[in-house]
Amino acid sequence: MKWLKRQTNERVLQKASETLDGVLPYVVAKRLKDVDNIDAFLAADSFDFADPFKMKDFSKGVDRLFEALERNEHITISCDYDADGLGAASILKKGLNLIGFRLTNLEIIVSERYNGGYGFNKAVCDKIIENPNSSLVITVDQGSSDHVQIERLISSRSDVDIIVTDHHHVPEITPDKALAFINPNREDDRYPHKDICGAIVALLLISAVIDKIDPTIDRSKLFDIGAISTIGDMMPLDSLVNRFIVKSSLARMKHNPSPFWRVIMENYPINEETVGFYLGPRINAFSRMGVDPSIVIEFLTTDVRVKAQKIWDKMTEVNDQRKELNKSLKKDAELSLSTGGYDQKNSISVFLEDGASGLTGIVASNLKESTGKPSICFCPKHGDPDMITGSGRSVSGIDIRKCVMEAIEGLEDANGGGHPAACGLTIKRADFNLFSELFEKSVNEKMAANNIGKLEPVIEFDAVFNQFVSLEFVHSINKLAPFGMGFEKPIFAYKGYIDQVGFMGEDSKHARFVLDKGDQRLNCVLFNHQEMLDFDLKALHNGQEIYVIGDLNINKFRGEENLQIMVKALKAI
């Protein structure tokens, strides 16, 4: 694994030093690219969302939805099955309820991972065509690439209007037959905030309608759901708009939590890590395991705490099942790696006969992290044994969507899409080997074009920290939160001697030890040490000098606060 020290932006450092002291200006200067609005970024206590009516077709969408409410029409919401799609549908449902819309006139259709997959697909379109009540369809977090089914619906049901709301990449052929196509990433769109998630686009729409009815209505709970989608969909938190949404919502939820947060608070704190590592995976587990995820919408919108608790218990149960299955598939993928000669290649393409499309993305992410190479994991397509579906994850500097689109260009019945860091695709089973070769060729070309050398796992850290680490120091670091994509939690390297090595968990897969820095002794926790390290931690003797990379954490137990390092990497000296 390559240890890479983050570079410092000197202009940002100079500006940040005007309001911050100690190591904090360096943390900021190793993450932000410019000095514009840096004071507002650090405070994140207010934000001008700009006029959402600058979004193309936004006015059309607002007027049509308002008209539907006046006429008490039947509204159908179509959403994807991930944290963004389910969050967006929850926001519309809760927003409509705030203005008194009869929810008996609302239908929510969640795309099924194993029956059509992402987007406004044929299965979703069929359901709407068969429902004579629907007169207005609103897509959330989907629709930009689904012009075929949107045109099919319009030709089959002339009495139905469609409002497409989305944030994904806009292809050359757009859903221009829809009444309104609202996406800040349209080429002809003038809305300045391009990096918001689909849930926030939906929130801006329903909020504008609320303004027409009663601008005094409190819609803070809508933003609380939007914050979950922003984190869950890995939107960049170096963006001022996303930082404001997440920071203000998390702060508000600590004082006035929704019923679902009251349930979560019993075991986890209200912060971005809880959303990213505990709530998000539970939300996504339903579709991954082929379970109807619409129950998540009930979880996010219910006003009854007992109901939220019951759903949370179910979410936990399904996520535990997902973990077990993922563990098995990960072993299969690692076996493929060991026998496929991938150490001589710059890309990974594995096919798992017993895989499930709901988990291939997680496996691909595991492979990318362990190899440092763009990775795609395939499995048989549900209901079609001649086709296979894949999910890919990439590394910095290599646009996996472009690589995949180039590789499938000449393949029959192949399709794919995504963004630079992640992708999805479907190809013929018989074309797997050919695709792997073409994908490798495209990756090699991108590496050459971008002057990328050897690919290997990389971990970025801020600096070697030789000073005494205090609780006050960690608290000061945490004042820079929220951390996430684009504004990652600070990671430091520490030098010292290992002491009191112990193991915990099933099969002793987790480790704990003490790092003796000389001036102090710090408790360290290392999860999945057998997977992370290229040597046996058990073979290390107490007194071995090591370098540790990790983030600082405060462990609260029985009212006491104790420092510990959550280890990301370790190497003996």
Coordinates of C-alpha atoms in Angstrom, one line a residue:
M1 CA 0.0 0.0 0.0
K2 CA 1.3 3.4 -0.9
W3 CA 1.2 6.1 1.7
L4 CA 0.5 9.5 0.2
K5 CA 0.7 12.8 2.1
R6 CA -1.9 15.3 1.1
Q7 CA -0.7 18.5 -0.6
T8 CA -1.3 21.9 0.9
N9 CA -3.0 24.7 -1.0
E10 CA -1.0 27.7 0.2
R11 CA -3.6 30.3 -0.8
V12 CA -6.3 28.4 1.2
L13 CA -3.8 28.0 4.1
Q14 CA -3.2 31.7 4.3
K15 CA -6.9 32.5 4.3
A16 CA -7.8 29.7 6.7
S17 CA -5.1 30.9 9.1
E18 CA -7.0 34.2 9.6
T19 CA -9.8 32.4 11.5
L20 CA -8.3 29.1 12.6
D21 CA -5.2 28.2 14.5
G22 CA -3.0 25.2 15.2
V23 CA -3.3 22.3 12.7
L24 CA -6.8 23.3 11.6
P25 CA -5.8 25.6 8.8
Y26 CA -3.7 22.8 7.3
V27 CA -6.6 20.4 7.5
V28 CA -8.7 22.8 5.5
A29 CA -5.9 23.7 3.1
K30 CA -5.4 20.0 2.2
R31 CA -9.0 19.7 1.2
L32 CA -10.3 22.9 -0.3
K33 CA -9.2 24.1 -3.8
D34 CA -9.9 27.8 -3.6
V35 CA -10.4 30.6 -1.1
D36 CA -13.8 31.8 -2.3
N37 CA -16.4 31.8 0.5
I38 CA -14.0 30.0 2.9
D39 CA -15.5 31.8 5.9
A40 CA -19.0 30.9 4.9
F41 CA -17.8 27.3 4.3
L42 CA -16.4 27.0 7.8
A43 CA -19.5 28.5 9.4
A44 CA -22.0 26.9 7.2
D45 CA -24.8 28.5 9.3
S46 CA -26.6 30.1 6.3
F47 CA -26.8 29.6 2.6
D48 CA -28.4 31.2 -0.4
F49 CA -29.9 28.4 -2.4
A50 CA -30.2 30.7 -5.4
D51 CA -33.5 30.9 -7.3
P52 CA -34.5 27.4 -8.2
F53 CA -36.6 28.8 -11.0
K54 CA -33.3 29.2 -12.8
M55 CA -33.6 25.4 -13.4
K56 CA -34.9 24.7 -16.8
D57 CA -38.6 23.6 -16.7
F58 CA -38.8 24.3 -13.0
S59 CA -41.6 26.7 -13.4
K60 CA -43.6 24.2 -15.5
G61 CA -43.1 21.5 -12.9
V62 CA -44.2 23.8 -10.0
D63 CA -47.3 25.0 -11.9
R64 CA -48.4 21.5 -12.9
L65 CA -47.9 20.0 -9.4
F66 CA -49.8 23.0 -7.9
E67 CA -52.6 22.3 -10.4
A68 CA -52.7 18.7 -9.5
L69 CA -53.2 19.6 -5.8
E70 CA -56.0 22.1 -6.6
R71 CA -57.8 19.4 -8.6
N72 CA -57.0 16.7 -6.0
E73 CA -55.5 14.5 -8.8
H74 CA -54.0 11.1 -8.3
I75 CA -50.2 11.5 -8.2
T76 CA -47.6 8.8 -8.8
I77 CA -44.0 9.1 -7.7
S78 CA -41.4 6.9 -9.3
C79 CA -38.1 6.6 -7.5
D80 CA -35.0 4.5 -7.4
Y81 CA -34.2 2.1 -4.5
D82 CA -31.2 3.7 -3.0
A83 CA -30.8 6.3 -0.2
D84 CA -31.2 9.2 -2.7
G85 CA -34.3 7.8 -4.5
L86 CA -36.1 6.7 -1.3
G87 CA -35.1 9.9 0.4
A88 CA -36.5 12.0 -2.5
A89 CA -39.8 10.1 -2.5
S90 CA -40.0 10.5 1.3
I91 CA -39.5 14.3 0.9
L92 CA -42.3 14.6 -1.7
K93 CA -44.6 12.4 0.5
K94 CA -43.9 14.4 3.6
G95 CA -44.1 17.7 1.8
L96 CA -47.5 16.8 0.2
N97 CA -48.7 15.8 3.7
L98 CA -47.6 19.2 5.1
I99 CA -50.0 21.0 2.7
G100 CA -52.9 18.7 3.3
F101 CA -52.8 16.5 0.2
R102 CA -54.8 13.3 0.7
L103 CA -52.2 10.6 0.8
T104 CA -54.8 8.1 -0.4
N105 CA -54.4 9.8 -3.8
L106 CA -50.6 9.2 -3.7
E107 CA -48.9 6.1 -5.1
I108 CA -45.1 5.5 -4.8
I109 CA -43.5 3.0 -7.2
V110 CA -40.0 2.0 -6.3
S111 CA -37.9 0.5 -9.1
E112 CA -36.9 -3.1 -8.4
R113 CA -33.2 -4.0 -8.6
Y114 CA -34.0 -7.5 -9.8
N115 CA -36.8 -6.6 -12.1
G116 CA -35.7 -3.8 -14.5
G117 CA -33.1 -2.3 -12.2
Y118 CA -32.4 1.4 -11.8
G119 CA -34.5 4.1 -13.5
F120 CA -37.9 4.6 -15.0
N121 CA -37.8 1.2 -16.6
K122 CA -40.3 -1.0 -18.5
A123 CA -41.6 -2.6 -15.3
V124 CA -42.3 0.8 -13.7
C125 CA -43.9 2.1 -16.9
D126 CA -46.2 -1.0 -17.1
K127 CA -47.5 -0.4 -13.6
I128 CA -48.4 3.2 -14.4
I129 CA -50.0 2.3 -17.8
E130 CA -52.1 -0.3 -16.0
N131 CA -53.3 2.2 -13.3
P132 CA -56.2 4.3 -14.7
N133 CA -56.1 6.7 -11.8
S134 CA -52.7 8.3 -12.4
S135 CA -52.8 11.7 -14.1
L136 CA -49.5 13.1 -12.9
V137 CA -46.2 11.2 -12.7
I138 CA -43.2 12.6 -10.9
T139 CA -39.8 10.8 -11.2
V140 CA -37.3 11.5 -8.5
D141 CA -33.6 10.7 -8.8
Q142 CA -34.2 9.1 -12.2
G143 CA -35.5 9.7 -15.7
S144 CA -32.7 11.6 -17.4
S145 CA -31.7 8.4 -19.4
D146 CA -35.2 6.9 -19.7
H147 CA -36.6 8.7 -22.7
V148 CA -37.7 5.4 -24.3
Q149 CA -40.1 4.4 -21.5
I150 CA -41.2 8.0 -20.9
E151 CA -42.2 8.3 -24.6
R152 CA -43.9 4.9 -24.4
L153 CA -46.0 6.0 -21.4
I154 CA -47.0 9.2 -23.1
S155 CA -48.0 7.4 -26.3
S156 CA -50.0 4.9 -24.2
R157 CA -51.6 7.3 -21.8
S158 CA -52.3 10.7 -23.4
D159 CA -54.1 11.7 -20.1
V160 CA -50.9 11.5 -18.1
D161 CA -48.3 14.3 -17.6
I162 CA -44.7 13.5 -16.5
I163 CA -42.4 15.7 -14.5
V164 CA -38.9 14.4 -14.5
T165 CA -36.6 15.4 -11.6
D166 CA -33.1 14.1 -11.5
H167 CA -29.5 15.1 -10.9
H168 CA -27.6 12.4 -12.9
H169 CA -25.5 12.8 -16.1
V170 CA -27.7 13.9 -19.0
P171 CA -27.2 11.9 -22.2
E172 CA -27.4 13.2 -25.7
I173 CA -31.0 12.0 -26.0
T174 CA -33.1 13.5 -23.3
P175 CA -36.7 12.9 -22.1
D176 CA -37.9 16.0 -23.9
K177 CA -41.4 14.5 -24.3
A178 CA -42.0 15.0 -20.6
L179 CA -44.0 18.0 -19.5
A180 CA -41.0 19.2 -17.5
F181 CA -37.4 17.8 -17.3
I182 CA -35.8 19.3 -14.2
N183 CA -32.1 18.5 -13.8
P184 CA -29.4 21.1 -12.8
N185 CA -26.9 19.2 -14.9
R186 CA -28.7 19.9 -18.2
E187 CA -26.5 21.8 -20.6
D188 CA -29.0 24.5 -20.9
D189 CA -29.6 24.9 -17.2
R190 CA -28.7 28.1 -15.4
Y191 CA -29.0 26.9 -11.8
P192 CA -25.6 27.4 -10.2
H193 CA -25.5 24.4 -7.8
K194 CA -24.8 21.4 -9.9
D195 CA -23.7 19.0 -7.3
I196 CA -26.9 18.5 -5.3
C197 CA -28.5 15.1 -5.1
G198 CA -31.8 14.0 -6.5
A199 CA -33.6 14.4 -3.1
I200 CA -32.6 18.1 -2.9
V201 CA -33.9 18.7 -6.5
A202 CA -37.2 17.1 -5.3
L203 CA -37.1 19.2 -2.1
L204 CA -36.7 22.4 -4.1
L205 CA -39.7 21.5 -6.2
I206 CA -42.1 20.7 -3.4
S207 CA -40.8 23.7 -1.4
A208 CA -41.7 26.0 -4.2
V209 CA -45.2 24.6 -4.3
I210 CA -45.5 25.0 -0.5
D211 CA -44.5 28.7 -1.0
K212 CA -47.5 29.2 -3.3
I213 CA -49.8 27.7 -0.7
D214 CA -48.4 28.9 2.6
P215 CA -44.8 30.2 2.9
T216 CA -44.9 30.0 6.7
I217 CA -45.0 26.2 6.7
D218 CA -42.0 24.7 8.4
R219 CA -40.1 22.4 6.0
S220 CA -37.0 21.7 8.1
K221 CA -37.9 18.0 8.4
L222 CA -37.7 17.8 4.6
F223 CA -34.1 19.0 4.8
D224 CA -33.3 16.4 7.5
I225 CA -34.2 13.7 5.0
G226 CA -32.3 15.5 2.3
A227 CA -29.2 15.5 4.5
I228 CA -29.4 11.7 4.7
S229 CA -29.7 11.4 0.9
T230 CA -26.8 13.8 0.4
I231 CA -24.5 11.7 2.6
G232 CA -25.9 8.4 1.4
D233 CA -25.4 9.3 -2.3
M234 CA -21.9 10.5 -1.5
M235 CA -22.4 14.0 -2.7
P236 CA -19.3 16.2 -2.2
L237 CA -19.1 17.9 1.2
D238 CA -16.5 20.4 -0.1
S239 CA -19.6 22.0 -1.7
L240 CA -21.0 24.8 0.3
V241 CA -24.6 23.9 -0.4
N242 CA -24.2 20.2 0.6
R243 CA -22.2 21.2 3.7
F244 CA -24.9 23.6 4.8
I245 CA -27.6 21.0 4.3
V246 CA -25.8 18.3 6.2
K247 CA -24.4 20.5 9.0
S248 CA -27.6 22.4 9.7
S249 CA -29.8 19.3 9.6
L250 CA -27.6 17.3 11.9
A251 CA -27.5 20.1 14.4
R252 CA -31.3 20.5 14.3
M253 CA -31.9 16.8 14.6
K254 CA -30.0 16.8 17.9
H255 CA -32.5 19.2 19.4
N256 CA -35.7 18.1 17.6
P257 CA -35.2 14.6 16.2
S258 CA -37.7 12.9 14.0
P259 CA -39.2 9.6 15.3
F260 CA -36.8 7.6 13.2
W261 CA -33.8 9.5 14.7
R262 CA -35.1 8.9 18.2
V263 CA -34.8 5.2 17.5
I264 CA -31.3 5.4 16.0
M265 CA -30.2 7.6 18.9
E266 CA -30.6 4.7 21.3
N267 CA -27.4 3.1 19.8
Y268 CA -25.7 5.7 17.7
P269 CA -24.9 9.5 17.9
I270 CA -26.5 11.9 15.4
N271 CA -23.6 12.6 13.0
E272 CA -22.6 12.0 9.5
E273 CA -20.7 8.8 10.3
T274 CA -23.9 7.2 11.7
V275 CA -25.7 8.1 8.4
G276 CA -22.8 6.8 6.3
F277 CA -21.9 3.6 8.1
Y278 CA -25.1 2.5 9.9
L279 CA -28.2 4.1 8.4
G280 CA -27.2 4.2 4.7
P281 CA -26.3 0.5 4.5
R282 CA -29.5 -0.5 6.2
I283 CA -31.5 1.6 3.7
N284 CA -29.7 0.0 0.7
A285 CA -29.8 -3.5 2.1
F286 CA -33.5 -4.0 1.2
S287 CA -33.0 -3.8 -2.6
R288 CA -29.7 -5.6 -2.4
M289 CA -31.4 -8.6 -0.8
G290 CA -34.5 -8.4 -3.1
V291 CA -36.8 -7.1 -0.3
D292 CA -39.3 -4.4 -1.1
P293 CA -37.5 -1.1 0.0
S294 CA -40.7 1.0 0.2
I295 CA -40.8 0.3 3.9
V296 CA -37.8 2.7 4.2
I297 CA -40.1 5.5 3.1
E298 CA -42.4 4.7 5.9
F299 CA -39.4 4.7 8.3
L300 CA -38.4 8.2 7.2
T301 CA -41.9 9.7 7.2
T302 CA -43.8 8.1 10.1
D303 CA -44.7 10.2 13.1
V304 CA -45.1 7.2 15.3
R305 CA -41.9 6.1 17.2
V306 CA -43.1 2.6 17.8
K307 CA -43.6 2.1 14.1
A308 CA -40.1 3.5 13.4
Q309 CA -38.6 1.1 15.9
K310 CA -40.3 -1.9 14.3
I311 CA -39.0 -0.9 10.8
W312 CA -35.5 -0.3 12.2
D313 CA -35.4 -3.8 13.6
K314 CA -36.4 -5.1 10.2
M315 CA -33.7 -3.0 8.5
T316 CA -31.1 -4.3 10.9
E317 CA -32.2 -7.9 10.3
V318 CA -32.0 -7.6 6.5
N319 CA -28.7 -5.8 6.6
D320 CA -27.2 -8.6 8.8
Q321 CA -28.3 -11.0 6.1
R322 CA -26.6 -8.9 3.5
K323 CA -23.4 -8.8 5.4
E324 CA -23.2 -12.6 5.6
L325 CA -23.9 -13.0 1.8
N326 CA -21.4 -10.3 1.0
K327 CA -18.7 -12.1 3.1
S328 CA -19.2 -15.2 1.0
L329 CA -19.1 -13.4 -2.3
K330 CA -16.0 -11.5 -1.3
K331 CA -14.2 -14.8 -0.7
D332 CA -15.2 -16.0 -4.2
A333 CA -13.9 -12.8 -5.7
E334 CA -10.6 -13.0 -3.9
L335 CA -10.2 -16.6 -5.2
S336 CA -10.8 -15.3 -8.8
L337 CA -8.1 -12.7 -8.2
S338 CA -5.6 -15.2 -7.0
T339 CA -6.0 -17.4 -10.1
G340 CA -6.7 -14.8 -12.8
G341 CA -3.2 -13.2 -13.3
Y342 CA -4.5 -9.8 -12.3
D343 CA -1.2 -8.8 -10.7
Q344 CA -0.1 -8.2 -14.3
K345 CA -3.1 -6.2 -15.3
N346 CA -4.3 -2.7 -14.5
S347 CA -8.0 -3.5 -14.3
I348 CA -10.1 -6.2 -12.5
S349 CA -13.0 -7.9 -14.1
V350 CA -14.4 -10.9 -12.2
F351 CA -17.5 -13.0 -12.8
L352 CA -19.3 -14.7 -9.8
E353 CA -21.7 -17.4 -10.9
D354 CA -23.4 -17.4 -7.5
G355 CA -23.3 -13.6 -7.2
A356 CA -26.2 -11.2 -6.8
S357 CA -26.5 -7.9 -8.6
G358 CA -27.4 -6.2 -5.4
L359 CA -24.0 -7.0 -4.0
T360 CA -21.7 -6.7 -6.9
G361 CA -21.1 -3.0 -6.3
I362 CA -19.9 -3.7 -2.7
V363 CA -17.6 -6.5 -4.0
A364 CA -16.2 -4.2 -6.7
S365 CA -15.5 -1.6 -4.1
N366 CA -13.7 -4.2 -1.9
L367 CA -11.6 -5.2 -4.9
K368 CA -10.8 -1.6 -5.8
E369 CA -9.7 -0.9 -2.3
S370 CA -7.5 -4.0 -2.0
T371 CA -5.9 -3.7 -5.4
G372 CA -5.9 0.1 -6.2
K373 CA -7.3 -0.8 -9.6
P374 CA -10.6 -0.1 -11.5
S375 CA -12.7 -3.1 -10.6
I376 CA -15.9 -4.6 -12.1
C377 CA -17.8 -7.5 -10.5
F378 CA -20.3 -9.4 -12.7
C379 CA -23.0 -11.9 -11.9
P380 CA -25.8 -13.6 -13.9
K381 CA -28.6 -11.2 -14.8
H382 CA -31.8 -12.0 -13.0
G383 CA -34.2 -13.9 -15.3
D384 CA -31.8 -14.0 -18.2
P385 CA -29.1 -16.7 -18.1
D386 CA -27.5 -15.5 -21.3
M387 CA -26.7 -12.0 -19.9
I388 CA -24.6 -10.8 -17.0
T389 CA -24.7 -7.6 -15.1
G390 CA -21.8 -5.8 -13.5
S391 CA -21.0 -3.0 -11.1
G392 CA -17.7 -1.1 -11.2
R393 CA -15.7 1.2 -8.9
S394 CA -12.7 3.2 -10.0
V395 CA -9.7 5.0 -8.6
S396 CA -8.7 8.7 -9.0
G397 CA -7.7 9.7 -12.5
I398 CA -9.5 6.9 -14.4
D399 CA -13.1 7.6 -15.5
I400 CA -14.6 4.1 -15.4
R401 CA -17.8 5.2 -17.2
K402 CA -15.8 6.2 -20.2
C403 CA -13.7 3.1 -20.1
V404 CA -16.9 0.9 -19.9
M405 CA -18.6 2.8 -22.7
E406 CA -15.6 2.4 -24.9
A407 CA -15.3 -1.3 -24.1
I408 CA -19.0 -2.1 -24.9
E409 CA -19.2 0.0 -28.0
G410 CA -18.9 -2.9 -30.4
L411 CA -20.7 -5.5 -28.2
E412 CA -24.1 -6.7 -29.2
D413 CA -27.0 -6.1 -26.7
A414 CA -24.6 -4.3 -24.3
N415 CA -25.4 -1.2 -22.3
G416 CA -24.0 0.7 -19.4
G417 CA -23.7 4.0 -17.7
G418 CA -22.7 5.8 -14.5
H419 CA -20.1 8.4 -13.6
P420 CA -16.3 8.6 -13.3
A421 CA -16.1 6.8 -10.0
A422 CA -18.8 4.1 -10.4
C423 CA -20.7 2.4 -13.2
G424 CA -23.2 -0.3 -14.1
L425 CA -23.4 -2.4 -17.2
T426 CA -25.0 -5.4 -18.9
I427 CA -23.3 -7.6 -21.5
K428 CA -23.7 -11.1 -22.9
R429 CA -22.2 -13.9 -20.8
A430 CA -20.3 -15.1 -23.9
D431 CA -18.7 -11.6 -24.2
F432 CA -17.1 -11.6 -20.7
N433 CA -13.6 -12.4 -21.8
L434 CA -13.7 -10.0 -24.8
F435 CA -15.1 -7.2 -22.6
S436 CA -12.3 -7.8 -20.0
E437 CA -9.7 -7.4 -22.7
L438 CA -11.4 -4.2 -24.1
F439 CA -11.8 -2.8 -20.6
E440 CA -8.1 -3.4 -19.8
K441 CA -7.2 -1.7 -23.1
S442 CA -9.2 1.4 -22.3
V443 CA -7.9 1.6 -18.8
N444 CA -4.3 1.4 -20.1
E445 CA -5.1 4.2 -22.6
K446 CA -6.5 6.4 -19.8
M447 CA -3.4 5.8 -17.6
A448 CA -1.1 6.7 -20.5
A449 CA -3.1 9.9 -21.3
N450 CA -3.0 11.0 -17.6
N451 CA 0.5 10.0 -16.9
I452 CA -0.6 7.5 -14.2
G453 CA 2.1 5.0 -13.2
K454 CA 1.8 1.8 -11.3
L455 CA -1.6 1.2 -9.7
E456 CA -1.6 0.1 -6.1
P457 CA -3.7 0.7 -3.0
V458 CA -3.3 4.2 -1.8
I459 CA -4.1 5.8 1.6
E460 CA -3.9 9.6 2.0
F461 CA -2.9 11.1 5.3
D462 CA -2.5 14.7 6.4
A463 CA 0.8 14.7 8.3
V464 CA 3.1 12.8 10.7
F465 CA 1.9 13.9 14.1
N466 CA 4.6 13.9 16.8
Q467 CA 2.8 16.2 19.3
F468 CA 0.9 15.2 22.4
V469 CA -2.7 14.3 21.5
S470 CA -5.3 15.8 23.8
L471 CA -9.1 15.5 24.0
E472 CA -9.2 19.2 23.4
F473 CA -7.3 18.7 20.1
V474 CA -9.8 16.1 18.9
H475 CA -12.7 18.2 19.9
S476 CA -11.2 21.1 17.9
I477 CA -10.8 18.8 14.8
N478 CA -14.4 17.8 15.1
K479 CA -15.5 21.4 14.9
L480 CA -14.6 21.2 11.2
A481 CA -17.3 18.5 10.7
P482 CA -19.2 17.3 8.8
F483 CA -16.7 15.2 7.0
G484 CA -17.3 13.1 4.0
M485 CA -16.7 12.9 0.3
G486 CA -14.5 15.8 -0.8
F487 CA -13.9 16.9 2.8
E488 CA -12.6 13.7 4.4
K489 CA -11.9 13.3 8.1
P490 CA -8.3 14.1 9.0
I491 CA -5.9 11.2 9.1
F492 CA -2.5 11.4 10.8
A493 CA 0.5 9.1 10.9
Y494 CA 2.0 8.3 14.3
K495 CA 5.3 6.6 15.2
G496 CA 5.8 4.5 18.3
Y497 CA 6.1 1.1 19.8
I498 CA 3.4 -1.5 19.8
D499 CA 2.3 -2.9 23.1
Q500 CA -0.4 -5.1 24.5
V501 CA -1.6 -6.7 21.2
G502 CA -4.9 -8.4 21.6
F503 CA -7.7 -9.7 19.3
M504 CA -11.5 -9.5 19.4
G505 CA -14.5 -10.5 17.4
E506 CA -15.4 -13.7 15.5
D507 CA -12.2 -15.5 14.4
S508 CA -10.2 -12.7 16.1
K509 CA -10.6 -10.7 13.0
H510 CA -10.3 -7.4 14.8
A511 CA -7.2 -6.2 16.7
R512 CA -6.5 -3.8 19.5
F513 CA -3.2 -2.6 20.8
V514 CA -1.4 0.3 22.6
L515 CA 0.8 2.7 20.7
D516 CA 3.6 4.0 22.9
K517 CA 4.6 7.3 21.4
G518 CA 7.0 8.1 24.2
D519 CA 5.1 11.1 25.5
Q520 CA 1.8 9.2 25.8
R521 CA 0.2 5.8 25.2
L522 CA -2.8 5.7 22.8
N523 CA -5.3 2.9 22.4
C524 CA -5.6 1.6 18.9
V525 CA -8.4 -0.4 17.1
L526 CA -7.8 -2.1 13.8
F527 CA -10.8 -3.8 12.1
N528 CA -10.3 -6.7 9.8
H529 CA -6.6 -6.8 10.3
Q530 CA -6.1 -10.0 8.3
E531 CA -7.5 -8.3 5.2
M532 CA -5.8 -4.9 5.7
L533 CA -2.2 -6.0 6.4
D534 CA 0.3 -7.8 4.2
F535 CA 1.8 -9.4 7.3
D536 CA 0.5 -11.3 10.3
L537 CA -0.1 -8.9 13.2
K538 CA 0.0 -11.8 15.5
A539 CA 3.7 -12.2 14.7
L540 CA 4.5 -8.8 15.9
H541 CA 6.0 -8.7 19.4
N542 CA 5.3 -6.2 22.0
G543 CA 8.0 -3.5 21.7
Q544 CA 8.0 -3.5 17.9
E545 CA 8.4 0.0 16.4
I546 CA 5.7 0.8 13.9
Y547 CA 4.0 3.6 11.9
V548 CA 0.3 3.9 12.3
I549 CA -2.1 5.8 10.1
G550 CA -5.6 6.5 11.5
D551 CA -8.2 9.0 12.5
L552 CA -8.7 10.1 16.1
N553 CA -11.8 9.0 17.9
I554 CA -13.3 9.7 21.3
N555 CA -14.7 6.6 22.9
K556 CA -17.4 7.5 25.4
F557 CA -18.0 4.9 28.1
R558 CA -19.9 5.4 31.4
G559 CA -19.6 9.1 31.2
E560 CA -15.8 9.1 30.5
E561 CA -14.1 10.2 27.3
N562 CA -11.0 8.3 26.1
L563 CA -8.9 8.8 23.0
Q564 CA -8.3 6.0 20.5
I565 CA -6.9 5.7 17.0
M566 CA -9.1 4.0 14.4
V567 CA -6.3 2.5 12.4
K568 CA -6.4 2.6 8.6
A569 CA -3.0 1.3 7.9
L570 CA 0.1 0.1 9.7
K571 CA 3.6 -1.0 8.9
A572 CA 6.5 -2.2 11.0
I573 CA 9.8 -0.3 10.9

